[in-house]
PDB file of C-alpha atoms in Angstrom:
ATOM      1  CA  MET A   9      21.817  19.364 -24.171  1.00  0.00           C
ATOM      2  CA  HIS A  10      19.772  17.740 -21.224  1.00  0.00           C
ATOM      3  CA  GLU A  11      17.579  14.930 -21.716  1.00  0.00           C
ATOM      4  CA  LEU A  12      15.005  16.951 -20.666  1.00  0.00           C
ATOM      5  CA  ASP A  13      15.798  18.849 -24.054  1.00  0.00           C
ATOM      6  CA  PHE A  14      15.752  14.910 -26.394  1.00  0.00           C
ATOM      7  CA  ILE A  15      12.600  14.185 -25.225  1.00  0.00           C
ATOM      8  CA  ASN A  16      10.963  17.583 -25.772  1.00  0.00           C
ATOM      9  CA  HIS A  17      12.723  18.359 -29.353  1.00  0.00           C
ATOM     10  CA  PRO A  18      14.397  14.902 -30.870  1.00  0.00           C
ATOM     11  CA  VAL A  19      14.291  16.690 -34.047  1.00  0.00           C
ATOM     12  CA  ASN A  20      17.836  17.771 -31.995  1.00  0.00           C
ATOM     13  CA  TYR A  21      19.450  15.211 -32.396  1.00  0.00           C
ATOM     14  CA  GLY A  22      18.518  13.848 -36.277  1.00  0.00           C
ATOM     15  CA  ASP A  23      18.391  10.733 -36.031  1.00  0.00           C
ATOM     16  CA  MET A  24      20.414   9.680 -33.009  1.00  0.00           C
ATOM     17  CA  THR A  25      18.952   6.607 -30.589  1.00  0.00           C
ATOM     18  CA  ARG A  26      19.234   6.535 -27.341  1.00  0.00           C
ATOM     19  CA  ASP A  27      21.660   3.834 -28.016  1.00  0.00           C
ATOM     20  CA  ALA A  28      23.769   5.955 -29.550  1.00  0.00           C
ATOM     21  CA  MET A  29      23.500   9.962 -27.759  1.00  0.00           C
ATOM     22  CA  PRO A  30      26.807  10.994 -26.240  1.00  0.00           C
ATOM     23  CA  VAL A  31      26.638   9.793 -22.413  1.00  0.00           C
ATOM     24  CA  THR A  32      27.694  12.117 -19.997  1.00  0.00           C
ATOM     25  CA  GLU A  33      28.196  12.367 -16.882  1.00  0.00           C
ATOM     26  CA  GLU A  34      25.406  15.290 -16.427  1.00  0.00           C
ATOM     27  CA  ARG A  35      23.621  13.143 -18.385  1.00  0.00           C
ATOM     28  CA  LEU A  36      23.515   9.622 -16.173  1.00  0.00           C
ATOM     29  CA  ARG A  37      23.168  11.969 -13.854  1.00  0.00           C
ATOM     30  CA  ASP A  38      19.853  13.820 -14.731  1.00  0.00           C
ATOM     31  CA  ALA A  39      18.815  10.371 -16.027  1.00  0.00           C
ATOM     32  CA  ASP A  40      19.153   9.269 -11.895  1.00  0.00           C
ATOM     33  CA  ARG A  41      17.526  11.853 -10.615  1.00  0.00           C
ATOM     34  CA  SER A  42      14.923  11.525 -13.379  1.00  0.00           C
ATOM     35  CA  GLN A  43      14.313   7.188 -13.068  1.00  0.00           C
ATOM     36  CA  GLY A  44      13.418   7.961  -9.392  1.00  0.00           C
ATOM     37  CA  THR A  45      11.317  10.901  -9.435  1.00  0.00           C
ATOM     38  CA  ILE A  46       9.315   9.089 -11.958  1.00  0.00           C
ATOM     39  CA  LEU A  47       9.187   5.751  -9.768  1.00  0.00           C
ATOM     40  CA  ALA A  48       9.050   7.541  -6.635  1.00  0.00           C
ATOM     41  CA  ALA A  49       5.147   9.118  -8.429  1.00  0.00           C
ATOM     42  CA  ALA A  50       4.681   5.418 -10.045  1.00  0.00           C
ATOM     43  CA  ARG A  51       4.780   4.133  -6.264  1.00  0.00           C
ATOM     44  CA  GLY A  52       2.179   6.382  -4.910  1.00  0.00           C
ATOM     45  CA  GLU A  53       0.290   6.103  -8.207  1.00  0.00           C
ATOM     46  CA  PHE A  54       0.145   2.279  -8.257  1.00  0.00           C
ATOM     47  CA  ALA A  55      -0.664   2.204  -4.065  1.00  0.00           C
ATOM     48  CA  GLU A  56      -3.823   4.645  -4.963  1.00  0.00           C
ATOM     49  CA  PHE A  57      -5.417   3.320  -8.035  1.00  0.00           C
ATOM     50  CA  GLY A  58      -3.497  -0.323  -9.040  1.00  0.00           C
ATOM     51  CA  LEU A  59      -1.978  -1.726 -12.275  1.00  0.00           C
ATOM     52  CA  GLY A  60      -5.918  -1.074 -13.567  1.00  0.00           C
ATOM     53  CA  GLY A  61      -6.780   2.671 -12.286  1.00  0.00           C
ATOM     54  CA  ALA A  62      -3.112   3.840 -12.748  1.00  0.00           C
ATOM     55  CA  ARG A  63      -2.927   6.438 -15.401  1.00  0.00           C
ATOM     56  CA  MET A  64       0.571   7.930 -16.988  1.00  0.00           C
ATOM     57  CA  ASP A  65      -0.999  11.106 -17.270  1.00  0.00           C
ATOM     58  CA  ARG A  66      -1.799  11.224 -13.591  1.00  0.00           C
ATOM     59  CA  ILE A  67       1.588   9.922 -13.115  1.00  0.00           C
ATOM     60  CA  ALA A  68       3.717  12.732 -14.848  1.00  0.00           C
ATOM     61  CA  GLU A  69       1.435  15.812 -13.141  1.00  0.00           C
ATOM     62  CA  ARG A  70       3.400  13.544  -9.595  1.00  0.00           C
ATOM     63  CA  ALA A  71       6.468  13.692 -10.821  1.00  0.00           C
ATOM     64  CA  GLY A  72       6.811  16.867 -12.793  1.00  0.00           C
ATOM     65  CA  LEU A  73       7.648  15.804 -16.113  1.00  0.00           C
ATOM     66  CA  ASN A  74       6.463  15.049 -19.302  1.00  0.00           C
ATOM     67  CA  LYS A  75       4.868  11.892 -20.372  1.00  0.00           C
ATOM     68  CA  ARG A  76       7.175  11.345 -22.998  1.00  0.00           C
ATOM     69  CA  LEU A  77      10.663  10.713 -21.193  1.00  0.00           C
ATOM     70  CA  ILE A  78       8.537   7.968 -18.623  1.00  0.00           C
ATOM     71  CA  TYR A  79       8.097   5.794 -21.860  1.00  0.00           C
ATOM     72  CA  TYR A  80      11.451   6.579 -22.607  1.00  0.00           C
ATOM     73  CA  TYR A  81      13.054   5.054 -20.132  1.00  0.00           C
ATOM     74  CA  PHE A  82       9.788   2.835 -19.151  1.00  0.00           C
ATOM     75  CA  THR A  83       8.972   1.351 -22.451  1.00  0.00           C
ATOM     76  CA  ASP A  84       4.892   1.177 -20.986  1.00  0.00           C
ATOM     77  CA  LYS A  85       3.013   0.879 -17.855  1.00  0.00           C
ATOM     78  CA  GLU A  86       3.336  -2.719 -17.471  1.00  0.00           C
ATOM     79  CA  ALA A  87       7.303  -1.620 -17.650  1.00  0.00           C
ATOM     80  CA  LEU A  88       7.029   0.839 -15.317  1.00  0.00           C
ATOM     81  CA  PHE A  89       4.915  -1.249 -12.668  1.00  0.00           C
ATOM     82  CA  GLN A  90       7.359  -3.673 -12.901  1.00  0.00           C
ATOM     83  CA  ALA A  91      10.262  -1.356 -11.873  1.00  0.00           C
ATOM     84  CA  VAL A  92       7.979  -0.100  -8.889  1.00  0.00           C
ATOM     85  CA  LEU A  93       8.307  -4.133  -7.341  1.00  0.00           C
ATOM     86  CA  GLU A  94      11.483  -4.061  -7.818  1.00  0.00           C
ATOM     87  CA  GLN A  95      12.742  -1.464  -5.973  1.00  0.00           C
ATOM     88  CA  ALA A  96      10.172  -2.110  -3.301  1.00  0.00           C
ATOM     89  CA  TYR A  97      11.608  -5.118  -2.782  1.00  0.00           C
ATOM     90  CA  ARG A  98      14.726  -3.371  -2.534  1.00  0.00           C
ATOM     91  CA  ASP A  99      13.655  -1.142  -0.536  1.00  0.00           C
ATOM     92  CA  ILE A 100      12.695  -4.295   2.178  1.00  0.00           C
ATOM     93  CA  ARG A 101      15.643  -6.112   1.224  1.00  0.00           C
ATOM     94  CA  GLU A 102      17.362  -3.091   2.464  1.00  0.00           C
ATOM     95  CA  ALA A 103      16.579  -2.095   5.316  1.00  0.00           C
ATOM     96  CA  GLU A 104      16.525  -4.976   6.254  1.00  0.00           C
ATOM     97  CA  GLN A 105      20.051  -6.060   5.826  1.00  0.00           C
ATOM     98  CA  ARG A 106      21.493  -2.407   8.209  1.00  0.00           C
ATOM     99  CA  LEU A 107      19.464  -4.550  11.029  1.00  0.00           C
ATOM    100  CA  ASN A 108      23.221  -6.628  10.572  1.00  0.00           C
ATOM    101  CA  LEU A 109      20.879  -9.468  12.433  1.00  0.00           C
ATOM    102  CA  LEU A 110      23.870 -12.010  11.723  1.00  0.00           C
ATOM    103  CA  GLU A 111      25.658 -10.497  14.808  1.00  0.00           C
ATOM    104  CA  LEU A 112      22.298 -10.932  17.040  1.00  0.00           C
ATOM    105  CA  LYS A 113      22.278 -14.427  18.411  1.00  0.00           C
ATOM    106  CA  PRO A 114      19.275 -16.218  17.208  1.00  0.00           C
ATOM    107  CA  ALA A 115      16.507 -16.010  18.508  1.00  0.00           C
ATOM    108  CA  GLU A 116      16.801 -12.226  19.222  1.00  0.00           C
ATOM    109  CA  ALA A 117      18.029 -12.024  15.463  1.00  0.00           C
ATOM    110  CA  LEU A 118      14.128 -13.818  14.499  1.00  0.00           C
ATOM    111  CA  ARG A 119      12.633 -11.387  16.885  1.00  0.00           C
ATOM    112  CA  ARG A 120      14.352  -8.540  15.600  1.00  0.00           C
ATOM    113  CA  LEU A 121      13.387  -9.979  11.857  1.00  0.00           C
ATOM    114  CA  VAL A 122       9.527  -9.974  13.059  1.00  0.00           C
ATOM    115  CA  GLU A 123       9.400  -6.280  15.027  1.00  0.00           C
ATOM    116  CA  PHE A 124      10.538  -5.260  11.879  1.00  0.00           C
ATOM    117  CA  THR A 125       8.124  -6.645   8.986  1.00  0.00           C
ATOM    118  CA  TRP A 126       5.831  -5.569  11.610  1.00  0.00           C
ATOM    119  CA  ASN A 127       7.190  -1.620  11.943  1.00  0.00           C
ATOM    120  CA  TYR A 128       7.719  -2.453   8.162  1.00  0.00           C
ATOM    121  CA  TYR A 129       4.241  -2.238   6.499  1.00  0.00           C
ATOM    122  CA  LEU A 130       2.891  -0.566   9.421  1.00  0.00           C
ATOM    123  CA  ASP A 131       5.279   2.366   8.566  1.00  0.00           C
ATOM    124  CA  HIS A 132       4.543   1.743   4.347  1.00  0.00           C
ATOM    125  CA  PRO A 133       1.060   0.958   3.606  1.00  0.00           C
ATOM    126  CA  GLU A 134       1.874   0.874  -0.024  1.00  0.00           C
ATOM    127  CA  PHE A 135       4.350  -1.624   0.164  1.00  0.00           C
ATOM    128  CA  LEU A 136       1.081  -3.703   1.415  1.00  0.00           C
ATOM    129  CA  THR A 137      -1.253  -2.551  -1.621  1.00  0.00           C
ATOM    130  CA  LEU A 138       1.609  -3.572  -4.357  1.00  0.00           C
ATOM    131  CA  LEU A 139       1.788  -6.563  -3.761  1.00  0.00           C
ATOM    132  CA  ASN A 140      -2.215  -7.191  -3.111  1.00  0.00           C
ATOM    133  CA  SER A 141      -1.812  -5.510  -6.463  1.00  0.00           C
ATOM    134  CA  ALA A 142       0.928  -7.461  -8.234  1.00  0.00           C
ATOM    135  CA  ASN A 143      -1.713 -10.195  -7.215  1.00  0.00           C
ATOM    136  CA  LEU A 144      -4.333  -9.857  -8.742  1.00  0.00           C
ATOM    137  CA  HIS A 145      -2.201 -10.075 -11.922  1.00  0.00           C
ATOM    138  CA  LYS A 146      -0.879 -13.052 -10.546  1.00  0.00           C
ATOM    139  CA  ALA A 147       2.281 -11.864  -9.833  1.00  0.00           C
ATOM    140  CA  ARG A 148       3.263 -12.033 -13.879  1.00  0.00           C
ATOM    141  CA  HIS A 149       5.900  -8.903 -13.676  1.00  0.00           C
ATOM    142  CA  LEU A 150       7.327 -10.859 -10.921  1.00  0.00           C
ATOM    143  CA  GLN A 151       7.571 -13.943 -12.445  1.00  0.00           C
ATOM    144  CA  GLU A 152       9.133 -11.806 -15.874  1.00  0.00           C
ATOM    145  CA  SER A 153      11.990 -10.072 -13.458  1.00  0.00           C
ATOM    146  CA  GLN A 154      15.029 -11.866 -12.374  1.00  0.00           C
ATOM    147  CA  ARG A 155      16.239  -8.993 -10.380  1.00  0.00           C
ATOM    148  CA  ALA A 156      13.458  -9.677  -8.161  1.00  0.00           C
ATOM    149  CA  ARG A 157      14.692 -12.951  -7.231  1.00  0.00           C
ATOM    150  CA  GLU A 158      18.131 -11.739  -6.857  1.00  0.00           C
ATOM    151  CA  LEU A 159      16.871  -9.254  -4.917  1.00  0.00           C
ATOM    152  CA  ASN A 160      14.953 -11.947  -2.258  1.00  0.00           C
ATOM    153  CA  SER A 161      16.944 -14.772  -1.806  1.00  0.00           C
ATOM    154  CA  PRO A 162      19.494 -13.479   0.258  1.00  0.00           C
ATOM    155  CA  LEU A 163      17.295 -13.758   2.824  1.00  0.00           C
ATOM    156  CA  ILE A 164      16.422 -16.943   2.802  1.00  0.00           C
ATOM    157  CA  GLU A 165      19.741 -18.146   3.652  1.00  0.00           C
ATOM    158  CA  MET A 166      20.491 -15.542   5.789  1.00  0.00           C
ATOM    159  CA  LEU A 167      17.644 -17.341   7.478  1.00  0.00           C
ATOM    160  CA  ALA A 168      18.831 -20.611   7.330  1.00  0.00           C
ATOM    161  CA  GLN A 169      22.621 -18.995   8.745  1.00  0.00           C
ATOM    162  CA  ILE A 170      20.877 -17.777  11.738  1.00  0.00           C
ATOM    163  CA  LEU A 171      18.490 -21.040  12.061  1.00  0.00           C
ATOM    164  CA  GLU A 172      21.882 -23.876  11.234  1.00  0.00           C
ATOM    165  CA  ARG A 173      23.856 -21.750  14.280  1.00  0.00           C
ATOM    166  CA  GLY A 174      20.837 -21.119  16.454  1.00  0.00           C
ATOM    167  CA  ARG A 175      20.670 -25.664  15.873  1.00  0.00           C
ATOM    168  CA  ARG A 176      24.350 -25.061  16.449  1.00  0.00           C
ATOM    169  CA  GLU A 177      24.397 -23.994  19.271  1.00  0.00           C
ATOM    170  CA  GLY A 178      20.922 -25.554  21.064  1.00  0.00           C
ATOM    171  CA  SER A 179      19.292 -22.479  21.396  1.00  0.00           C
ATOM    172  CA  LEU A 180      16.596 -23.862  18.211  1.00  0.00           C
ATOM    173  CA  ARG A 181      14.902 -26.567  17.214  1.00  0.00           C
ATOM    174  CA  GLY A 182      16.496 -28.274  13.740  1.00  0.00           C
ATOM    175  CA  GLY A 183      14.409 -29.252  10.860  1.00  0.00           C
ATOM    176  CA  VAL A 184      12.822 -25.834  10.278  1.00  0.00           C
ATOM    177  CA  ASP A 185      12.834 -24.623   6.133  1.00  0.00           C
ATOM    178  CA  PRO A 186      14.167 -20.490   5.870  1.00  0.00           C
ATOM    179  CA  LEU A 187      11.290 -20.079   3.882  1.00  0.00           C
ATOM    180  CA  GLN A 188       8.240 -21.450   5.268  1.00  0.00           C
ATOM    181  CA  LEU A 189       9.757 -19.492   8.321  1.00  0.00           C
ATOM    182  CA  TYR A 190       9.839 -16.557   6.725  1.00  0.00           C
ATOM    183  CA  ILE A 191       6.363 -16.727   5.006  1.00  0.00           C
ATOM    184  CA  SER A 192       4.925 -16.480   7.978  1.00  0.00           C
ATOM    185  CA  ILE A 193       6.831 -13.777   9.351  1.00  0.00           C
ATOM    186  CA  ALA A 194       5.819 -11.584   6.857  1.00  0.00           C
ATOM    187  CA  ALA A 195       1.821 -13.231   6.320  1.00  0.00           C
ATOM    188  CA  LEU A 196       0.722 -12.414   9.861  1.00  0.00           C
ATOM    189  CA  PRO A 197       1.173  -8.778  10.134  1.00  0.00           C
ATOM    190  CA  TYR A 198       0.730  -8.675   6.488  1.00  0.00           C
ATOM    191  CA  PHE A 199      -2.978 -10.605   7.527  1.00  0.00           C
ATOM    192  CA  TYR A 200      -3.808  -8.616  10.316  1.00  0.00           C
ATOM    193  CA  LEU A 201      -3.270  -5.250   8.178  1.00  0.00           C
ATOM    194  CA  SER A 202      -4.398  -5.726   5.456  1.00  0.00           C
ATOM    195  CA  ASN A 203      -7.590  -7.406   6.468  1.00  0.00           C
ATOM    196  CA  ASN A 204      -8.049  -4.502   9.385  1.00  0.00           C
ATOM    197  CA  HIS A 205     -11.250  -2.338   8.137  1.00  0.00           C
ATOM    198  CA  THR A 206     -13.071  -6.195   7.658  1.00  0.00           C
ATOM    199  CA  LEU A 207     -11.814  -7.791  11.608  1.00  0.00           C
ATOM    200  CA  SER A 208     -13.006  -4.654  13.080  1.00  0.00           C
ATOM    201  CA  ALA A 209     -16.372  -4.030  11.661  1.00  0.00           C
ATOM    202  CA  ILE A 210     -17.303  -8.212  11.647  1.00  0.00           C
ATOM    203  CA  PHE A 211     -15.125  -8.395  15.386  1.00  0.00           C
ATOM    204  CA  GLY A 212     -16.281  -4.950  16.762  1.00  0.00           C
ATOM    205  CA  ARG A 213     -12.909  -4.403  17.914  1.00  0.00           C
ATOM    206  CA  ASP A 214     -10.521  -1.648  17.008  1.00  0.00           C
ATOM    207  CA  LEU A 215      -7.711  -2.853  15.861  1.00  0.00           C
ATOM    208  CA  MET A 216      -5.206  -0.376  15.266  1.00  0.00           C
ATOM    209  CA  THR A 217      -5.381   0.715  18.939  1.00  0.00           C
ATOM    210  CA  ALA A 218      -2.253   1.377  20.078  1.00  0.00           C
ATOM    211  CA  LYS A 219      -2.455  -1.262  22.619  1.00  0.00           C
ATOM    212  CA  ALA A 220      -4.202  -3.622  20.140  1.00  0.00           C
ATOM    213  CA  ARG A 221      -1.539  -3.521  17.548  1.00  0.00           C
ATOM    214  CA  ASN A 222       1.105  -4.060  20.783  1.00  0.00           C
ATOM    215  CA  GLU A 223      -1.012  -6.684  21.163  1.00  0.00           C
ATOM    216  CA  ARG A 224      -1.253  -8.022  17.918  1.00  0.00           C
ATOM    217  CA  LEU A 225       3.383  -7.683  18.131  1.00  0.00           C
ATOM    218  CA  SER A 226       3.487  -9.482  20.591  1.00  0.00           C
ATOM    219  CA  HIS A 227       1.774 -12.128  20.056  1.00  0.00           C
ATOM    220  CA  MET A 228       2.832 -12.657  16.486  1.00  0.00           C
ATOM    221  CA  CYS A 229       6.670 -12.546  18.130  1.00  0.00           C
ATOM    222  CA  ASP A 230       5.139 -15.683  20.446  1.00  0.00           C
ATOM    223  CA  LEU A 231       4.252 -17.275  17.337  1.00  0.00           C
ATOM    224  CA  ILE A 232       7.024 -17.344  16.009  1.00  0.00           C
ATOM    225  CA  LEU A 233       9.975 -17.628  18.640  1.00  0.00           C
ATOM    226  CA  GLY A 234       7.584 -20.520  20.484  1.00  0.00           C
ATOM    227  CA  TYR A 235       7.108 -22.196  16.957  1.00  0.00           C
ATOM    228  CA  VAL A 236      11.232 -22.354  16.246  1.00  0.00           C
ATOM    229  CA  LEU A 237      12.815 -22.607  20.364  1.00  0.00           C
ATOM    230  CA  ARG A 238      14.182 -25.273  21.480  1.00  0.00           C
ATOM    231  CA  ASP A 239      12.003 -27.770  23.988  1.00  0.00           C
TER     232      ASP A 239
END
């Protein structure tokens, strides 16, 4: 019997709890698939409506799954939102790892990270809206997540290695805080993209044309490298 049978017909398992159910390879595959489907649907829902406006009924409809299955895996909407945030951070951190920045020269590694961050935000606007929603709720879901801290700390450690190597080689100046540097790398595109509608309106200039985007990326690279490069 598959997990969907358990959700739709729990009486067939008598008094068995989820922990007491026999764990089979097939059941694990079903669970992984279902949780992945739920998380993808929830990510779209939370990105569109925020935590407050998201509805479990719509998430179930998006996923094409029984709503009881969502509660079975994620307990409630708050826990599901936390899981979506964790997955969002895992996705961007894994993509950063694939850049192999430690194999590049320090200045080139930092330029590549700026370029990647900009392009990732452009390609994944839902990531920015999820962060906006998390901040509206004072990031309490991330404060409760040990996994989120585990996912993000290696990035700062990697930046520290790049900065130290650049300092030793003489290409980068010393005394740069890797955390402050990353906050700047993330903040420059985040503010621009999150506020492009208001900025375009008040300055009377379309900031999302191809030309404007290229100019912004060049400007960000100049700012970051201008700060870290040794005179």
